[in-house]
PDB file of C-alpha atoms in Angstrom:
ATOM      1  CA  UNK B 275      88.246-183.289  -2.439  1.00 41.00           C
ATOM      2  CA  UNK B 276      87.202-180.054  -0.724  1.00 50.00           C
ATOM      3  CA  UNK B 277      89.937-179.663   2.434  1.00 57.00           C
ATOM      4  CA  UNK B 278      87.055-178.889   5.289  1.00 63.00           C
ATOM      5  CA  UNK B 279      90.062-176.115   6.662  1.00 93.00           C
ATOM      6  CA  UNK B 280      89.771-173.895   3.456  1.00 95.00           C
ATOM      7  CA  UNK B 281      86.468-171.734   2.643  1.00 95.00           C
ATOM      8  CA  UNK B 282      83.526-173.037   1.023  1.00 94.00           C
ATOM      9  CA  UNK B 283      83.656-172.889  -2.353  1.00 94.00           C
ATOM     10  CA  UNK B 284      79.478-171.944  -2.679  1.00 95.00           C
ATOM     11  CA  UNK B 285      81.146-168.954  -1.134  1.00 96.00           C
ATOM     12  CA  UNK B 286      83.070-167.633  -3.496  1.00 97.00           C
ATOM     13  CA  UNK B 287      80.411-168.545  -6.078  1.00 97.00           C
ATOM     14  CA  UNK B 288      77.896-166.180  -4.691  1.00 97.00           C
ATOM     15  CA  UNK B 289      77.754-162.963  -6.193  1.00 95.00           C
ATOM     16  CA  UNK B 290      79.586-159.709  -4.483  1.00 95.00           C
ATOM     17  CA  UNK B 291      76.896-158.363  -2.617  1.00 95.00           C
ATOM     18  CA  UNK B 292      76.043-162.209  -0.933  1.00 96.00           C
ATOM     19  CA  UNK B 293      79.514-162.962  -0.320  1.00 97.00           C
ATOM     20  CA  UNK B 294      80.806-159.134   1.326  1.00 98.00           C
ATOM     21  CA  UNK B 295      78.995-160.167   4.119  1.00 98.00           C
ATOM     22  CA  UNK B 296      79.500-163.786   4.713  1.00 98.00           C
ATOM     23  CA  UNK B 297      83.452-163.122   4.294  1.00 98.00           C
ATOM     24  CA  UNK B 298      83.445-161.511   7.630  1.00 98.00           C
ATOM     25  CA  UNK B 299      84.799-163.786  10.268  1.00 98.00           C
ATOM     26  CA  UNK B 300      86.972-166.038   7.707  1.00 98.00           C
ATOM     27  CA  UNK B 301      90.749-166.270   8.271  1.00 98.00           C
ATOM     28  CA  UNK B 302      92.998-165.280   5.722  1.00 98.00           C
ATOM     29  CA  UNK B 303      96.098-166.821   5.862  1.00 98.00           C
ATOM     30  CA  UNK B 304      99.506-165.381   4.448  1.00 98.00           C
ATOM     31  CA  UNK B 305     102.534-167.591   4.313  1.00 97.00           C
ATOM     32  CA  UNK B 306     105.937-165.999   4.296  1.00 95.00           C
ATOM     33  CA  UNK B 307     109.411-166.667   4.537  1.00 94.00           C
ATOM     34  CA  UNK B 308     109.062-166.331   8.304  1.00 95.00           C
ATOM     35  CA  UNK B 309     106.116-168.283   8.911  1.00 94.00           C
ATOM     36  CA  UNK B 310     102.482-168.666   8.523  1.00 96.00           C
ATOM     37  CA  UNK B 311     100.232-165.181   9.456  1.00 97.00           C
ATOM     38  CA  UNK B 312      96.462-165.553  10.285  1.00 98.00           C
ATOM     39  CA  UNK B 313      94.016-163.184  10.606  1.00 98.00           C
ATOM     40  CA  UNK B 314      89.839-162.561  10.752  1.00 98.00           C
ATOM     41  CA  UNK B 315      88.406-160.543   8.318  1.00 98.00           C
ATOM     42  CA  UNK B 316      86.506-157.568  10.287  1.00 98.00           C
ATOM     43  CA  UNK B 317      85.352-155.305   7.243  1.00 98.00           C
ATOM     44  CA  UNK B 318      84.445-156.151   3.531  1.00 98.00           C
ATOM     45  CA  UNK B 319      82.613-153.861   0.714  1.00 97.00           C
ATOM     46  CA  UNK B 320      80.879-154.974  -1.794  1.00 95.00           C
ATOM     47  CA  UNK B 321      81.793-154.334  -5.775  1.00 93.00           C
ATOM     48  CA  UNK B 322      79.856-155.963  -7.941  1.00 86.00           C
ATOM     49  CA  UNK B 323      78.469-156.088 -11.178  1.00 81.00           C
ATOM     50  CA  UNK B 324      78.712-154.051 -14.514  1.00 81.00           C
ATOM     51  CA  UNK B 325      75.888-151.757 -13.034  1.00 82.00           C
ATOM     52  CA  UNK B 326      78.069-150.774 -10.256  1.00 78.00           C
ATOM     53  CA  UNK B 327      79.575-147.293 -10.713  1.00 80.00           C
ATOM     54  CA  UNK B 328      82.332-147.659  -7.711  1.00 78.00           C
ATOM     55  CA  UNK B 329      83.639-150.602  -9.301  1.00 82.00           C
ATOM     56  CA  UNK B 330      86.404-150.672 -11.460  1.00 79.00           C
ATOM     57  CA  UNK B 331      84.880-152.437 -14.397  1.00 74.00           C
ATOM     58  CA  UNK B 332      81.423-150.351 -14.509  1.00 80.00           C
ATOM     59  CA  UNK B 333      79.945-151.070 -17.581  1.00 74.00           C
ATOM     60  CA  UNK B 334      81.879-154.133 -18.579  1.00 76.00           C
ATOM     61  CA  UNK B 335      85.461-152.129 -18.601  1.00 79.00           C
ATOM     62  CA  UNK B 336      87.984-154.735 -19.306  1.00 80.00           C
ATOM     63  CA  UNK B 337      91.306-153.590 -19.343  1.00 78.00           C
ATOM     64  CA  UNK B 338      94.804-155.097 -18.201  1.00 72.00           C
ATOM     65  CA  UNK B 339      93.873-154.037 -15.193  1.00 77.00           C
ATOM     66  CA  UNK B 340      90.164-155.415 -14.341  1.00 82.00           C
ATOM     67  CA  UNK B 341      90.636-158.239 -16.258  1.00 88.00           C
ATOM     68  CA  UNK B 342      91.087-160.365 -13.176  1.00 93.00           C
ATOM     69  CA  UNK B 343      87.751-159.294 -12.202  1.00 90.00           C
ATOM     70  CA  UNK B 344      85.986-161.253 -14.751  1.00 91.00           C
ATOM     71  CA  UNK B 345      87.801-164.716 -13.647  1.00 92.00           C
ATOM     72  CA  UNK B 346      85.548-167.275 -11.824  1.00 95.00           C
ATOM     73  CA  UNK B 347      84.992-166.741  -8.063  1.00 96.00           C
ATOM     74  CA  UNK B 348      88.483-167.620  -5.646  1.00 97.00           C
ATOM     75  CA  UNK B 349      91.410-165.812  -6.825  1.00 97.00           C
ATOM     76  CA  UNK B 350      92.493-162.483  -5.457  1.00 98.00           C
ATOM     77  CA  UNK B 351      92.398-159.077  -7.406  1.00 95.00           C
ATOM     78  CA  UNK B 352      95.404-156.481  -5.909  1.00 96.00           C
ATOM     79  CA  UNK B 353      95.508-153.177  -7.377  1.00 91.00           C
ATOM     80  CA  UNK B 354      97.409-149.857  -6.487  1.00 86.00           C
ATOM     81  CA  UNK B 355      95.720-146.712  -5.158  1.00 83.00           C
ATOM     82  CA  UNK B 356      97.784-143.395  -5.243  1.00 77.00           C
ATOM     83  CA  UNK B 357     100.492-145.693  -6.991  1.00 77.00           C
ATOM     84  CA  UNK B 358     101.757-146.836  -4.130  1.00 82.00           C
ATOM     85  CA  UNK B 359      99.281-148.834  -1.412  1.00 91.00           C
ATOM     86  CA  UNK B 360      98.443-151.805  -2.492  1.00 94.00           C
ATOM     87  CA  UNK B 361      94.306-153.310  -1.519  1.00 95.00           C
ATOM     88  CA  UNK B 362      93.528-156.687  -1.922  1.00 97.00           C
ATOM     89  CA  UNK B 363      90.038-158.345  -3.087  1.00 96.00           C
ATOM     90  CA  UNK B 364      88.307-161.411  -3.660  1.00 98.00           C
ATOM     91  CA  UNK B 365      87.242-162.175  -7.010  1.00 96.00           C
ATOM     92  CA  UNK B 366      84.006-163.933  -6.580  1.00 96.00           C
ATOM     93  CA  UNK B 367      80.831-165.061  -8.735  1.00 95.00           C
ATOM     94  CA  UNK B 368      80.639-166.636 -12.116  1.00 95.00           C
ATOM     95  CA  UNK B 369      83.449-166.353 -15.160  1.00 94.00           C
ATOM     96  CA  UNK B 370      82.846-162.685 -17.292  1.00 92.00           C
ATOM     97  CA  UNK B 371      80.672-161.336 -14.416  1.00 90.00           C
ATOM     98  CA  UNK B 372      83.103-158.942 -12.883  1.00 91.00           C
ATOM     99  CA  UNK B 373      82.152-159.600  -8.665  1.00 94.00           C
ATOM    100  CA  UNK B 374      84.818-158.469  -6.564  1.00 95.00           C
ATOM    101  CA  UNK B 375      84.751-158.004  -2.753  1.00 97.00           C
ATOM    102  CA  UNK B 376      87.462-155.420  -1.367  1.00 97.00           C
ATOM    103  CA  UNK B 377      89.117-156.942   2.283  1.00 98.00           C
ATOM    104  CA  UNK B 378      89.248-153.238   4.264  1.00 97.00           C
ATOM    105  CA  UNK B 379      90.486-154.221   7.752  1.00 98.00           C
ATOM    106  CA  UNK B 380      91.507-157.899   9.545  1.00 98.00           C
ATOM    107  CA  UNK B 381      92.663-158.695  13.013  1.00 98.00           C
ATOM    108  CA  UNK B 382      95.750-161.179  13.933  1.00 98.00           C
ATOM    109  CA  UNK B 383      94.455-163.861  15.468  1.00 97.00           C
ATOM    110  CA  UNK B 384      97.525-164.232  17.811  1.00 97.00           C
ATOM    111  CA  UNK B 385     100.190-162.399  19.759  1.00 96.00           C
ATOM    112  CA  UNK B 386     103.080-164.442  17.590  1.00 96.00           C
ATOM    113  CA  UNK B 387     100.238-162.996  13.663  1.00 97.00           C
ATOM    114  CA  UNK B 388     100.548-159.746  15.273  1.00 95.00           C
ATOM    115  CA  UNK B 389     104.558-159.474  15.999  1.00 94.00           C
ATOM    116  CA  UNK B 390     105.238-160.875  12.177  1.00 95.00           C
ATOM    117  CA  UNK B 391     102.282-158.095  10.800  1.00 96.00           C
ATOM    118  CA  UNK B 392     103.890-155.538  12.749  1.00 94.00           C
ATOM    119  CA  UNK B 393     107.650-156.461  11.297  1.00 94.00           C
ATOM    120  CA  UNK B 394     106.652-156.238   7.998  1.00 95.00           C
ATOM    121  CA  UNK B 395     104.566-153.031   8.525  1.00 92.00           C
ATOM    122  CA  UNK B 396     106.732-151.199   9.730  1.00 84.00           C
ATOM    123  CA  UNK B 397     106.870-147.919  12.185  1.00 75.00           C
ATOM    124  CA  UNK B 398     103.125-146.414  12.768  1.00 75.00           C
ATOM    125  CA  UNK B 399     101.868-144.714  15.710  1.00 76.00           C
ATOM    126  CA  UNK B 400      98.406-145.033  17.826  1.00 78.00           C
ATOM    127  CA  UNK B 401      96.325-147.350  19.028  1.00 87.00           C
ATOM    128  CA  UNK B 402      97.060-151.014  18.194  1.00 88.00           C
ATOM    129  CA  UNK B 403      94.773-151.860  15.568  1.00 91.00           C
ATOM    130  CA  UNK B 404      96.154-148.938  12.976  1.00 93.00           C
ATOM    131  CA  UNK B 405      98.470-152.147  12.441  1.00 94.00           C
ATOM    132  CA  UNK B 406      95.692-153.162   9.818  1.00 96.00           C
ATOM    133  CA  UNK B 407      92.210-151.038   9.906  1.00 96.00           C
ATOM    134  CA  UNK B 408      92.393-149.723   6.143  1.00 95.00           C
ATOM    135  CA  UNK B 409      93.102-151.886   2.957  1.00 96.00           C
ATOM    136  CA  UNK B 410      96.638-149.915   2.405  1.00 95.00           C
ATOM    137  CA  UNK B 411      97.387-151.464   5.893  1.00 95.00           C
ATOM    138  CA  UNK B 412      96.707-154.710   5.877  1.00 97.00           C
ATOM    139  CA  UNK B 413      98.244-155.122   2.537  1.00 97.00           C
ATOM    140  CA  UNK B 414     101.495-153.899   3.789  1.00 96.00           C
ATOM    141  CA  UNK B 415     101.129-156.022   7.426  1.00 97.00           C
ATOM    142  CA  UNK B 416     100.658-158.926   5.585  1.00 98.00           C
ATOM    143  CA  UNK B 417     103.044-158.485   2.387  1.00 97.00           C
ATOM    144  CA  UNK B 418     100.627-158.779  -0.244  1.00 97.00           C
ATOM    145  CA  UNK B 419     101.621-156.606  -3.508  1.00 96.00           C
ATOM    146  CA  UNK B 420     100.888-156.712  -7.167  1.00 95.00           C
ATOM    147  CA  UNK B 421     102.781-160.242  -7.492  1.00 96.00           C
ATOM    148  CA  UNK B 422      99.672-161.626  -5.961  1.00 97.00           C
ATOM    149  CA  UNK B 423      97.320-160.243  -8.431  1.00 96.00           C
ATOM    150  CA  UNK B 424      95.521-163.830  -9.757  1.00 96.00           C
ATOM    151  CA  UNK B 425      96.504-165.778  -7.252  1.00 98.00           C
ATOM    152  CA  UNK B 426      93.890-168.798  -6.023  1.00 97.00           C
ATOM    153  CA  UNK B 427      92.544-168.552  -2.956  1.00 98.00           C
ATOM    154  CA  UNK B 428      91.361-171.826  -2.730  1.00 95.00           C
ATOM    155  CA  UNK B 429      94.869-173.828  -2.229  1.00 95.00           C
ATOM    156  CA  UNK B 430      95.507-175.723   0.844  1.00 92.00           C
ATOM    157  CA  UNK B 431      98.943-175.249   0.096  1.00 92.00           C
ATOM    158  CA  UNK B 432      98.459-171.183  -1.350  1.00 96.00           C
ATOM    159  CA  UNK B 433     100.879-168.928  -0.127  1.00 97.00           C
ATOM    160  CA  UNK B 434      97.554-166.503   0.293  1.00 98.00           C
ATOM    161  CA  UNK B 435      93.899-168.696   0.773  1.00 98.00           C
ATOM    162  CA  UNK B 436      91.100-168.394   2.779  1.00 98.00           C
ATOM    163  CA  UNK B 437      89.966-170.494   5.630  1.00 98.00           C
ATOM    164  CA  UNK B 438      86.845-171.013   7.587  1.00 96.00           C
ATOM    165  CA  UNK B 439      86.680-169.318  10.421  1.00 96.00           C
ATOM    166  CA  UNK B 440      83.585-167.677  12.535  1.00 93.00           C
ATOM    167  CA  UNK B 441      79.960-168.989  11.596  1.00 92.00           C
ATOM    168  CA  UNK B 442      78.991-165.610  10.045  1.00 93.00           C
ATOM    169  CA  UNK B 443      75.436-166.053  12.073  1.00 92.00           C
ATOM    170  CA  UNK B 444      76.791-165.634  15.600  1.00 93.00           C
ATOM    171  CA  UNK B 445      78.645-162.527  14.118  1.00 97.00           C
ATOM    172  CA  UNK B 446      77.012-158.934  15.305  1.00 97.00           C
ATOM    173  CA  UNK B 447      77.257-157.759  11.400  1.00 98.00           C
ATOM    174  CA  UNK B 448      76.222-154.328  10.238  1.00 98.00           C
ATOM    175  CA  UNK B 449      76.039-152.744   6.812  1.00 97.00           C
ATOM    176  CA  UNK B 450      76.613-148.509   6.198  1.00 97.00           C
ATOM    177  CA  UNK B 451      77.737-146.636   2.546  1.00 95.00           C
ATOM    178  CA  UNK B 452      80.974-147.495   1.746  1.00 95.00           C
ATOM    179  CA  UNK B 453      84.084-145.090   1.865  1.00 93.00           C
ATOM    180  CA  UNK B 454      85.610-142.732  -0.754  1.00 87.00           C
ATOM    181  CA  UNK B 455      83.365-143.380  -3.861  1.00 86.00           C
ATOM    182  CA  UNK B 456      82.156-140.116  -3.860  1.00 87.00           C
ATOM    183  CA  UNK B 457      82.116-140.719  -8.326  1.00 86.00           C
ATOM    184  CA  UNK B 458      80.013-143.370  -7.930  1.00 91.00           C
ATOM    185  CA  UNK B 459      76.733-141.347  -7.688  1.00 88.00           C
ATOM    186  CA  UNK B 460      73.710-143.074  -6.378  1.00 87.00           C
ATOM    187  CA  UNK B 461      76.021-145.690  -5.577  1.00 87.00           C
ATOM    188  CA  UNK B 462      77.924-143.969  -3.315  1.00 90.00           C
ATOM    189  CA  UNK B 463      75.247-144.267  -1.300  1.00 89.00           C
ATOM    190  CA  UNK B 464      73.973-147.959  -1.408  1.00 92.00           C
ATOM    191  CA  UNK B 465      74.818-150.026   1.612  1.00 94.00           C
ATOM    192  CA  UNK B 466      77.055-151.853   0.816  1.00 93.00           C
ATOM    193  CA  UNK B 467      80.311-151.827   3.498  1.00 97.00           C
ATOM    194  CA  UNK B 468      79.933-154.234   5.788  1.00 98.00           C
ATOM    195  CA  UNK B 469      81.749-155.112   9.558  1.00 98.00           C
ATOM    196  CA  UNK B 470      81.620-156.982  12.345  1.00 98.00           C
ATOM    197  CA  UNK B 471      80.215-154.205  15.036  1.00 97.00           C
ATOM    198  CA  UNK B 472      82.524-152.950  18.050  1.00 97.00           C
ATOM    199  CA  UNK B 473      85.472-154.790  16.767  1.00 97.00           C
ATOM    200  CA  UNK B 474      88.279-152.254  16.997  1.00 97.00           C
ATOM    201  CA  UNK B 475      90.391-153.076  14.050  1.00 97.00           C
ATOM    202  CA  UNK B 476      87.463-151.666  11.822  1.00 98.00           C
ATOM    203  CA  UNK B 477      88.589-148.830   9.420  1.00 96.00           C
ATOM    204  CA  UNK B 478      85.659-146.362  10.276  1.00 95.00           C
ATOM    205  CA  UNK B 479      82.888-146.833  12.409  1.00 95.00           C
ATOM    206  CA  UNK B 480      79.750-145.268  10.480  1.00 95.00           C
ATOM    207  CA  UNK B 481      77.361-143.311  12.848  1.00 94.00           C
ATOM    208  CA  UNK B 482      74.362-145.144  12.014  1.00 93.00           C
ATOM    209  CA  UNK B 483      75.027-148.508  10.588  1.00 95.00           C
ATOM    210  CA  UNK B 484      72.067-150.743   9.941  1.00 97.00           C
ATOM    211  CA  UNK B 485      72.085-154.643  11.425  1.00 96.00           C
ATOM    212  CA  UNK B 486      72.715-156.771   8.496  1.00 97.00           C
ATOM    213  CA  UNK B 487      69.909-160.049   8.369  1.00 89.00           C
ATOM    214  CA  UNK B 488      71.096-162.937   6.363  1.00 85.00           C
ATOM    215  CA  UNK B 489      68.558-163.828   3.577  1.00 75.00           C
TER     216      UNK B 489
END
């Protein structure tokens, strides 16, 4: 039986580009030694499909390390960038259609998520929400590493899972290019980042984001 606390599971069957946007507002949880950490995700992008040039299995490129990608929708897909930050995404769609959507930036949800994240991330300077606002961040606030790479989701008892959390139609949501695939070539352009407008913790704001309409 579905535990009414944990996402839907239609969500995670949708395919990247449906779910990037619908993710926003969910709480992912992290459960570590010292306790339980909750947070709302504020920013997704989208990377999905073999036709996609910014993802990592363009063209049907399996490999030990995209491999994960092809699994059926609701376990997470960590990967290094610059061998040493680790990002975490959400493998979503159906089995051998590689759908992933890339978490970029989450809030704590309370003063006692925020004190744990900011233990485990250690030092960093500015404004409060560099705690999180980038997929490095977030990774490191909330302890999530390569060990994770697999892992379901959709566990009431998962030491990493996804719960409801905000209906995404009260949510001011906007969609802009998304950051740092300058390789991907026309699809560096596409739309298809995705945050919840004049929250703070978002990684960049983009200078002329477009409101996103739910289909």
């Amino acid at each position: 039986m579905h535990n009414s606390r944990l996402i839907s599971p239609s969500l995670l069957a949708r395919t990247a580009l449906e779910a990037a946007p619908l993710l926003l507002g969910q709480t992912l949880v992290r459960v570590t030694e010292d306790g339980e950490v909750r947070c709302r995700i504020v920013e997704t992008e989208s990377y999905g499909g073999a036709e996609d040039r910014g993802s990592h299995a363009f063209g049907n490129r399996r490999t030990a390390r995209t491999e994960v990608m092809f699994a059926a929708g609701g376990v997470a897909y960590v990967y290094l960038i610059y061998g040493m930050y680790s990002c975490l995404n959400v493998v979503v769609g159906d089995p051998d259609d590689p759908q992933a959507v890339l978490i970029r930036a989450v809030e704590p949800l309370s003063d006692k998520d925020e004190e744990l994240m900011l233990a485990y991330r250690g030092g960093f300077s500015g404004k409060k929400a560099n705690l999180c606002n980038g997929p490095g961040k977030l990774c490191r606030a909330l302890r999530i590493d390569r060990s994770l790479n697999g892992y379901p989701l959709n566990r009431d008892d998962g030491m990493l899972r996804l719960e409801a959390g905000d209906p995404v139609d009260e949510l001011p949501i906007v969609q802009c290019p998304r950051i740092n695939i300058d390789y991907a070539g026309e699809y560096a352009l596409k739309p298809w980042r995705y945050y919840i407008e004049g929250n703070p913790y978002v990684s960049v704001k983009d200078k002329q984001p477009t409101p996103w309409k739910q289909a």
